[in-house]
Amino acid sequence: MPDLSLWLEASGALSAVGGLGVAKYRAPRLYWSTVGLPLASARFTWTYSSVMDVCDLTVQPSRLRAFMVRNVAHREVQPVPPKVRRLRGTSTGLRVTLRLPAGLEPADVAAASERLRHAWGVHSVTVVPTKPGFVELRMTGYDVLRRVRMPRRSPKGKGLVVPVALREDGTAFVRDFRQVPHSLTLGANQSGKSMYQRNLVKGLAPLPVAVVGIDCKHGVEQSAYAPRLSALATTPDDADRLLSVLVAEMEARFDLIASHGAADMWELPAKLRPVPLVVLVDEVAELFLTASRKDEERRERLVTSLIRLAQMARAVGIYLEVCGQRFGSELGKGATMLRAQLTGRVVHRVNDKQTAEMGLGDVAPDAVPVATSIPPDRPGLAVAADSSGGWSRIRTPQTTQAEVVAVCREFAHLVPDSLPALDPFRPPVPATPDTDTAPAPVVRPRPVTE
């Protein structure tokens, strides 16, 4: 009997260990919350001083402190590590706020992030300066980009802030149009560009904003969002006319701002403030291609309109979101000038290094090798950079077109009626199919998203 009880206890222990092993890969968030977080917190607390010393993140104490340690405390003087001001756990990792001593800067801590990751046994360590003299270590206990789950709390900001993807540190990547008014998204086919745009449209739909689409692939992607679009151009000729109308709208808004002595649209009284306008350009290269003399004249007008909007429209609340597979000097005159105005950059998987350099080389050259190493079996994974040189890996959550269409229909009443110049470009809204009389849908395999 004793042998049997020991065998049962051993079997139970092995089952528990096996269950934890399965949970670590099948339910990483649950495993981290129950097992990983307590272990990582204890390991961090016990080894903090020695890890800081080994990673050269300590400084010699001041003369006064050294004198007090030697003559009052009668202890040996030790190097001083950053002070831990706050330690808290999250559902994805650990957040540690450090007060840096004189002689250390955030770049020193960031340079040691890979060594800190291995020392504390976490998946990644991201160093984020919060205010002068303070940094936050954002540690993730597992690969949060493997199965994307957006944070429950949406980031808040002034104006238009749309959560689009998840960063590798577990925070939301947002499109803050007032901070980064114009953005460029690049990527090869099946890399996740369309998924990124779907999440953007889904986030814009509930906001008081006008959404304008330019999809010269005959509207195959953006036509589905017609209930929430104020305008849609599906051919280069339509895009030419639409962009001319947008330039005229920009100039009228400048006249309004000037008449009230304001610096930008947001300084106007709320009752006079025009509605913000987001222009989604899908596959921008189609606007640059020419096949005849007439096409060249149209191209000149298109490029000129885009450049004017990119240079000046921020102040009047008109924002550009440009997507494409490649976007560089090979497109011809004006392409490089336009790209320079698109300060936000998101680069998905690319087919060549040159494309990654087009998107990241001028703002975050360190991120170019990361973009070229994105595997093809992880669509939606991308590198996001800004004009300050910062960058991070992000991934958009899986979102079907049907989900986005449902949101567009739900908020179709938010399409503003204060832009009559766009009425000729208003796309027809397809009728909602009657589920009682419509034939049963044909079930097809789910396509791989672009």
Coordinates of C-alpha atoms in Angstrom, one line a residue:
M1 CA 0.0 0.0 0.0
P2 CA 2.7 2.6 0.8
D3 CA 4.3 1.8 -2.6
L4 CA 1.0 2.5 -4.3
S5 CA 0.5 5.8 -2.5
L6 CA 4.0 6.9 -3.4
W7 CA 3.3 5.9 -7.0
L8 CA 0.1 7.9 -7.1
E9 CA 1.8 11.0 -5.6
A10 CA 4.6 10.7 -8.2
S11 CA 2.0 10.3 -11.0
G12 CA 0.1 13.4 -9.8
A13 CA 3.3 15.4 -9.6
L14 CA 4.3 14.4 -13.1
S15 CA 0.8 15.2 -14.4
A16 CA 1.0 18.6 -12.8
V17 CA 4.3 19.3 -14.4
G18 CA 3.1 18.1 -17.7
G19 CA 0.0 20.3 -17.4
L20 CA 2.2 23.3 -16.7
G21 CA 4.3 22.5 -19.7
V22 CA 1.3 22.3 -22.0
A23 CA -0.1 25.6 -20.5
K24 CA 3.2 27.3 -21.2
Y25 CA 2.7 26.9 -24.9
R26 CA -1.1 26.6 -25.3
A27 CA -2.1 29.2 -22.7
P28 CA 1.0 31.4 -22.2
R29 CA -1.0 34.2 -20.6
L30 CA -2.4 31.9 -18.0
Y31 CA 0.9 30.2 -17.4
W32 CA 2.6 33.6 -16.9
S33 CA 0.0 34.8 -14.4
T34 CA 0.1 31.7 -12.3
V35 CA 3.7 30.5 -12.5
G36 CA 6.0 32.8 -14.6
L37 CA 5.2 36.1 -12.8
P38 CA 6.0 35.0 -9.3
L39 CA 9.2 33.3 -10.4
A40 CA 10.3 36.2 -12.5
S41 CA 9.5 38.7 -9.7
A42 CA 11.5 36.7 -7.2
R43 CA 14.4 36.2 -9.5
F44 CA 14.5 40.0 -10.3
T45 CA 14.5 40.9 -6.6
W46 CA 17.2 38.5 -5.6
T47 CA 19.6 39.1 -8.4
Y48 CA 19.0 42.8 -9.2
S49 CA 22.2 44.3 -7.7
S50 CA 24.5 41.6 -9.1
V51 CA 22.9 41.8 -12.6
M52 CA 23.3 45.6 -12.7
D53 CA 26.9 45.2 -11.7
V54 CA 27.7 42.5 -14.3
C55 CA 25.9 44.5 -17.0
D56 CA 28.0 47.7 -16.2
L57 CA 24.9 49.6 -15.1
T58 CA 26.4 50.9 -11.9
V59 CA 28.4 54.0 -11.0
Q60 CA 30.8 55.0 -8.3
P61 CA 29.0 56.7 -5.3
S62 CA 29.5 60.4 -4.6
R63 CA 32.4 61.4 -2.3
L64 CA 30.0 62.3 0.5
R65 CA 28.2 58.9 0.2
A66 CA 31.5 57.0 0.1
F67 CA 32.7 58.9 3.2
M68 CA 29.5 58.1 5.1
V69 CA 29.7 54.4 4.1
R70 CA 33.4 54.0 5.2
N71 CA 33.3 56.1 8.4
V72 CA 29.8 55.8 9.7
A73 CA 28.4 52.5 8.4
H74 CA 31.9 50.9 8.4
R75 CA 31.2 49.0 5.3
E76 CA 33.0 48.6 2.0
V77 CA 32.0 51.1 -0.7
Q78 CA 30.0 49.4 -3.4
P79 CA 29.0 50.7 -6.9
V80 CA 25.6 52.2 -7.0
P81 CA 22.9 50.7 -9.3
P82 CA 19.7 52.5 -10.5
K83 CA 17.1 52.7 -7.7
V84 CA 14.0 50.6 -8.2
R85 CA 11.1 53.0 -7.7
R86 CA 8.3 50.7 -8.8
L87 CA 7.8 47.0 -9.6
R88 CA 4.5 45.7 -10.8
G89 CA 3.3 42.7 -12.7
T90 CA 1.0 42.6 -15.7
S91 CA -0.8 39.9 -17.6
T92 CA 2.1 39.8 -20.1
G93 CA 5.2 40.7 -18.1
L94 CA 6.8 43.0 -15.6
R95 CA 7.1 46.8 -15.4
V96 CA 10.0 48.3 -13.5
T97 CA 10.6 52.0 -13.0
L98 CA 14.2 52.9 -12.4
R99 CA 15.8 56.1 -11.2
L100 CA 19.1 56.5 -13.0
P101 CA 22.1 57.7 -11.0
A102 CA 24.3 60.5 -12.3
G103 CA 26.5 59.1 -15.0
L104 CA 24.0 56.7 -16.6
E105 CA 21.6 57.5 -19.4
P106 CA 18.7 55.6 -21.0
A107 CA 20.9 54.5 -23.9
D108 CA 23.2 52.7 -21.5
V109 CA 20.3 50.6 -20.2
A110 CA 18.9 50.0 -23.7
A111 CA 22.3 48.7 -24.8
A112 CA 22.2 46.1 -22.1
S113 CA 18.6 45.0 -22.7
E114 CA 19.6 41.7 -24.3
R115 CA 21.8 40.8 -21.4
L116 CA 19.1 41.7 -18.9
R117 CA 16.6 39.5 -20.8
H118 CA 18.8 36.5 -20.4
A119 CA 19.8 37.3 -16.8
W120 CA 16.1 37.4 -15.7
G121 CA 14.8 34.7 -18.0
V122 CA 12.1 36.8 -19.7
H123 CA 11.2 36.9 -23.4
S124 CA 12.2 40.5 -24.1
V125 CA 13.2 43.7 -22.3
T126 CA 12.3 47.1 -23.7
V127 CA 13.7 50.3 -22.3
V128 CA 11.4 53.3 -22.4
P129 CA 12.4 56.8 -21.0
T130 CA 9.5 58.2 -19.1
K131 CA 10.9 61.5 -17.8
P132 CA 14.4 63.0 -17.2
G133 CA 16.3 60.6 -15.0
F134 CA 13.7 57.8 -15.1
V135 CA 13.3 54.8 -17.4
E136 CA 10.8 51.9 -17.4
L137 CA 11.8 48.4 -18.1
R138 CA 9.0 46.6 -19.9
M139 CA 9.6 42.9 -19.7
T140 CA 7.4 40.3 -21.4
G141 CA 7.3 36.8 -20.1
Y142 CA 6.4 35.2 -23.5
D143 CA 6.1 36.1 -27.1
V144 CA 3.0 38.3 -27.1
L145 CA 3.1 38.7 -30.9
R146 CA 2.6 35.0 -31.5
R147 CA -1.1 35.2 -30.6
V148 CA -2.2 38.9 -30.6
R149 CA -4.5 40.0 -27.8
M150 CA -5.0 43.7 -27.7
P151 CA -5.0 45.4 -24.2
R152 CA -8.5 45.9 -22.7
R153 CA -7.8 49.5 -22.0
S154 CA -7.4 51.7 -25.0
P155 CA -4.7 54.4 -24.9
K156 CA -6.1 57.9 -24.6
G157 CA -5.0 61.0 -26.4
K158 CA -6.3 64.2 -27.9
G159 CA -8.1 64.0 -31.1
L160 CA -7.8 60.9 -33.3
V161 CA -6.1 58.0 -31.5
V162 CA -6.7 54.5 -33.0
P163 CA -5.2 51.3 -31.5
V164 CA -4.1 49.3 -34.6
A165 CA -1.7 46.7 -33.4
L166 CA 0.2 45.2 -30.5
R167 CA 3.8 46.1 -29.7
E168 CA 6.3 43.5 -28.6
D169 CA 6.4 45.0 -25.1
G170 CA 2.7 44.2 -24.6
T171 CA 1.4 47.8 -25.2
A172 CA -0.9 49.0 -28.0
F173 CA 0.5 50.6 -31.1
V174 CA -1.7 53.5 -32.0
R175 CA -2.1 55.8 -34.9
D176 CA -2.2 59.2 -33.3
F177 CA -3.1 61.4 -36.2
R178 CA -2.4 64.6 -34.4
Q179 CA 1.1 63.5 -33.3
V180 CA 1.9 61.7 -36.6
P181 CA -0.4 63.2 -39.2
H182 CA 0.8 61.2 -42.3
S183 CA 2.1 57.6 -42.5
L184 CA 3.5 55.2 -45.1
T185 CA 2.9 51.4 -44.9
L186 CA 4.9 49.1 -47.0
G187 CA 5.0 45.3 -47.5
A188 CA 4.9 42.5 -50.0
N189 CA 1.8 40.5 -51.0
Q190 CA 0.4 38.4 -48.2
S191 CA 2.4 40.3 -45.6
G192 CA -0.5 41.9 -43.7
K193 CA -1.0 45.3 -45.2
S194 CA -4.7 44.8 -45.8
M195 CA -5.1 43.4 -42.3
Y196 CA -3.4 46.6 -40.9
Q197 CA -5.8 48.8 -43.0
R198 CA -8.8 46.8 -41.8
N199 CA -7.9 47.4 -38.1
L200 CA -7.4 51.1 -38.9
V201 CA -10.8 51.4 -40.6
K202 CA -12.4 49.5 -37.7
G203 CA -10.9 51.9 -35.2
L204 CA -11.8 55.0 -37.3
A205 CA -15.5 54.0 -37.8
P206 CA -16.8 54.9 -34.4
L207 CA -15.0 58.3 -34.3
P208 CA -16.3 61.7 -35.6
V209 CA -14.2 61.7 -38.7
A210 CA -14.7 61.6 -42.4
V211 CA -13.0 58.6 -44.1
V212 CA -12.0 58.9 -47.8
G213 CA -10.7 55.9 -49.8
I214 CA -8.5 55.8 -52.9
D215 CA -8.3 52.2 -54.1
C216 CA -7.2 52.0 -57.8
K217 CA -7.5 48.3 -57.8
H218 CA -11.1 48.9 -58.8
G219 CA -12.1 49.1 -55.2
V220 CA -11.6 45.4 -54.4
E221 CA -10.5 46.2 -50.8
Q222 CA -12.2 49.5 -49.9
S223 CA -15.5 49.1 -51.6
A224 CA -16.7 46.9 -48.7
Y225 CA -16.3 49.8 -46.3
A226 CA -18.7 52.0 -48.4
P227 CA -21.3 52.5 -45.5
R228 CA -18.7 54.5 -43.6
L229 CA -16.8 56.2 -46.4
S230 CA -17.5 59.8 -47.4
A231 CA -15.8 59.3 -50.8
L232 CA -14.2 56.6 -52.8
A233 CA -12.1 56.7 -55.9
T234 CA -11.5 53.4 -57.7
T235 CA -9.6 54.6 -60.9
P236 CA -6.7 57.0 -61.4
D237 CA -9.0 59.5 -63.1
D238 CA -11.4 59.4 -60.2
A239 CA -8.5 59.8 -57.8
D240 CA -7.3 62.9 -59.8
R241 CA -10.6 64.6 -59.4
L242 CA -11.0 63.6 -55.8
L243 CA -7.6 64.8 -54.8
S244 CA -8.3 68.2 -56.5
V245 CA -11.4 68.5 -54.4
L246 CA -9.4 67.7 -51.3
V247 CA -6.9 70.4 -52.1
A248 CA -9.7 72.9 -52.5
E249 CA -11.1 71.8 -49.2
M250 CA -7.7 72.3 -47.6
E251 CA -7.5 75.8 -49.0
A252 CA -11.0 76.7 -47.8
R253 CA -10.1 75.5 -44.3
F254 CA -7.0 77.6 -44.3
D255 CA -9.1 80.6 -45.1
L256 CA -11.4 79.8 -42.2
I257 CA -8.5 79.4 -39.8
A258 CA -6.9 82.7 -41.0
S259 CA -10.2 84.6 -40.6
H260 CA -10.2 83.6 -36.9
G261 CA -6.5 84.3 -36.2
A262 CA -5.9 80.6 -35.3
A263 CA -2.7 78.6 -35.8
D264 CA -4.5 75.4 -36.8
M265 CA -7.9 73.8 -36.9
W266 CA -7.9 72.7 -33.3
E267 CA -7.7 76.3 -32.0
L268 CA -11.1 77.1 -33.6
P269 CA -14.2 77.0 -31.5
A270 CA -15.8 73.5 -31.5
K271 CA -18.9 74.7 -33.4
L272 CA -16.7 76.1 -36.2
R273 CA -14.2 73.4 -36.4
P274 CA -14.3 71.3 -39.6
V275 CA -14.6 67.6 -39.3
P276 CA -11.2 65.7 -39.4
L277 CA -10.6 63.9 -42.7
V278 CA -8.5 60.7 -43.1
V279 CA -7.4 59.7 -46.7
L280 CA -6.6 56.0 -47.1
V281 CA -4.5 55.4 -50.3
D282 CA -4.2 51.7 -51.2
E283 CA -1.4 50.7 -53.5
V284 CA 0.0 54.2 -54.2
A285 CA 2.2 53.0 -57.1
E286 CA -1.0 52.9 -59.2
L287 CA -1.2 56.6 -59.1
F288 CA 2.3 57.0 -60.5
L289 CA 2.1 54.6 -63.4
T290 CA 1.7 56.0 -66.9
A291 CA 1.1 54.5 -70.4
S292 CA 0.5 57.6 -72.5
R293 CA 1.0 61.3 -72.7
K294 CA -2.4 61.9 -71.2
D295 CA -1.5 59.6 -68.3
E296 CA 1.6 61.7 -67.7
E297 CA -0.3 64.9 -67.3
R298 CA -2.7 63.2 -64.9
R299 CA 0.2 61.8 -63.0
E300 CA 1.7 65.3 -62.5
R301 CA -1.6 66.5 -61.1
L302 CA -2.0 63.5 -58.8
V303 CA 1.5 63.8 -57.4
T304 CA 1.3 67.5 -57.0
S305 CA -2.0 67.2 -55.1
L306 CA -0.6 64.5 -52.8
I307 CA 2.6 66.5 -52.0
R308 CA 0.5 69.6 -51.2
L309 CA -1.7 67.7 -48.9
A310 CA 1.3 66.0 -47.2
Q311 CA 3.1 69.3 -46.7
M312 CA 0.3 71.5 -45.5
A313 CA -2.9 69.6 -44.6
R314 CA -1.9 68.6 -41.1
A315 CA -2.9 72.1 -39.8
V316 CA -6.4 71.8 -41.2
G317 CA -7.1 68.2 -40.0
I318 CA -6.6 66.3 -43.2
Y319 CA -4.4 63.2 -42.8
L320 CA -2.8 60.7 -45.3
E321 CA -2.5 57.0 -44.8
V322 CA -0.5 55.6 -47.8
C323 CA 0.0 51.9 -48.5
G324 CA 2.1 50.2 -51.2
Q325 CA 4.4 47.3 -52.0
R326 CA 7.3 49.6 -53.0
F327 CA 7.7 53.3 -52.8
G328 CA 10.8 55.0 -53.9
S329 CA 12.6 57.0 -56.6
E330 CA 11.8 54.3 -59.3
L331 CA 8.3 55.6 -59.3
G332 CA 9.5 58.9 -60.8
K333 CA 9.4 62.5 -60.1
G334 CA 7.9 63.5 -56.8
A335 CA 7.9 60.1 -55.1
T336 CA 10.9 60.9 -52.9
M337 CA 9.5 64.3 -51.9
L338 CA 6.2 62.7 -51.0
R339 CA 7.8 60.0 -48.9
A340 CA 9.8 62.5 -46.9
Q341 CA 6.5 64.1 -45.7
L342 CA 5.1 60.7 -44.5
T343 CA 6.7 60.7 -41.1
G344 CA 5.0 57.5 -39.7
R345 CA 6.5 54.3 -41.1
V346 CA 5.2 50.7 -40.9
V347 CA 7.1 48.1 -42.9
H348 CA 5.8 44.5 -43.1
R349 CA 7.7 41.6 -44.7
V350 CA 9.4 42.7 -47.8
N351 CA 11.0 40.9 -50.7
D352 CA 14.3 42.8 -50.8
K353 CA 16.4 45.0 -48.6
Q354 CA 15.9 48.1 -50.8
T355 CA 12.2 48.2 -50.0
A356 CA 13.0 48.1 -46.3
E357 CA 15.5 50.9 -46.7
M358 CA 12.8 52.9 -48.6
G359 CA 10.6 52.8 -45.6
L360 CA 13.0 52.8 -42.7
G361 CA 16.5 53.9 -43.9
D362 CA 15.8 57.6 -43.5
V363 CA 14.1 57.4 -40.1
A364 CA 15.3 54.3 -38.3
P365 CA 18.2 52.6 -40.1
D366 CA 18.8 50.2 -37.3
A367 CA 15.4 48.6 -38.0
V368 CA 16.2 47.7 -41.6
P369 CA 17.7 44.2 -40.7
V370 CA 14.7 43.5 -38.5
A371 CA 12.2 44.2 -41.3
T372 CA 14.1 42.0 -43.8
S373 CA 14.1 39.0 -41.3
I374 CA 10.3 38.9 -40.9
P375 CA 9.2 35.3 -41.7
P376 CA 6.5 34.7 -44.3
D377 CA 4.5 32.5 -41.9
R378 CA 3.7 35.4 -39.6
P379 CA 1.5 37.8 -41.6
G380 CA 0.7 41.0 -39.8
L381 CA 4.2 41.2 -38.2
A382 CA 5.8 44.5 -39.0
V383 CA 8.3 47.2 -37.8
A384 CA 6.9 50.5 -36.8
A385 CA 9.2 53.6 -36.7
D386 CA 8.9 57.3 -36.3
S387 CA 10.9 60.4 -37.2
S388 CA 12.7 60.4 -33.8
G389 CA 14.6 57.2 -34.7
G390 CA 12.6 55.0 -32.3
W391 CA 11.1 51.7 -33.6
S392 CA 9.5 48.5 -32.4
R393 CA 8.0 45.3 -33.7
I394 CA 4.3 45.2 -33.9
R395 CA 1.6 42.8 -35.1
T396 CA -2.0 43.4 -36.1
P397 CA -4.7 41.1 -34.7
Q398 CA -6.6 38.9 -37.0
T399 CA -9.7 40.7 -38.3
T400 CA -12.0 39.5 -41.1
Q401 CA -13.4 41.8 -43.6
A402 CA -16.9 40.8 -42.5
E403 CA -16.1 42.2 -39.0
V404 CA -15.0 45.5 -40.4
V405 CA -18.0 45.8 -42.7
A406 CA -20.3 45.1 -39.7
V407 CA -18.7 48.0 -37.8
C408 CA -18.9 50.3 -40.8
R409 CA -22.6 49.5 -41.1
E410 CA -23.1 50.1 -37.4
F411 CA -21.6 53.5 -37.5
A412 CA -22.8 54.6 -41.0
H413 CA -24.8 57.4 -39.3
L414 CA -21.5 59.1 -38.4
V415 CA -20.7 59.9 -42.0
P416 CA -20.6 63.7 -41.9
D417 CA -23.0 65.7 -44.0
S418 CA -20.8 68.9 -43.8
L419 CA -18.7 68.0 -46.8
P420 CA -21.0 68.5 -49.9
A421 CA -18.0 68.7 -52.2
L422 CA -17.5 65.0 -51.6
D423 CA -21.0 63.9 -52.4
P424 CA -20.3 63.1 -56.1
F425 CA -17.7 60.6 -54.9
R426 CA -19.9 58.9 -52.3
P427 CA -19.8 55.2 -53.0
P428 CA -23.1 53.2 -53.3
V429 CA -23.9 51.2 -50.2
P430 CA -24.9 47.6 -51.0
A431 CA -28.1 46.5 -49.4
T432 CA -27.9 44.2 -46.4
P433 CA -28.8 40.6 -47.5
D434 CA -32.0 39.3 -46.2
T435 CA -31.1 36.3 -44.1
D436 CA -34.6 34.8 -44.4
T437 CA -34.8 34.8 -48.2
A438 CA -31.1 34.8 -49.3
P439 CA -29.7 31.4 -50.3
A440 CA -27.3 29.7 -48.0
P441 CA -23.8 31.0 -48.4
V442 CA -21.1 28.9 -50.1
V443 CA -18.5 27.9 -47.6
R444 CA -15.0 28.5 -49.0
P445 CA -11.6 28.2 -47.3
R446 CA -10.5 31.4 -45.6
P447 CA -8.0 33.2 -47.8
V448 CA -4.6 34.2 -46.6
T449 CA -4.8 38.0 -45.9
E450 CA -2.5 40.4 -47.5

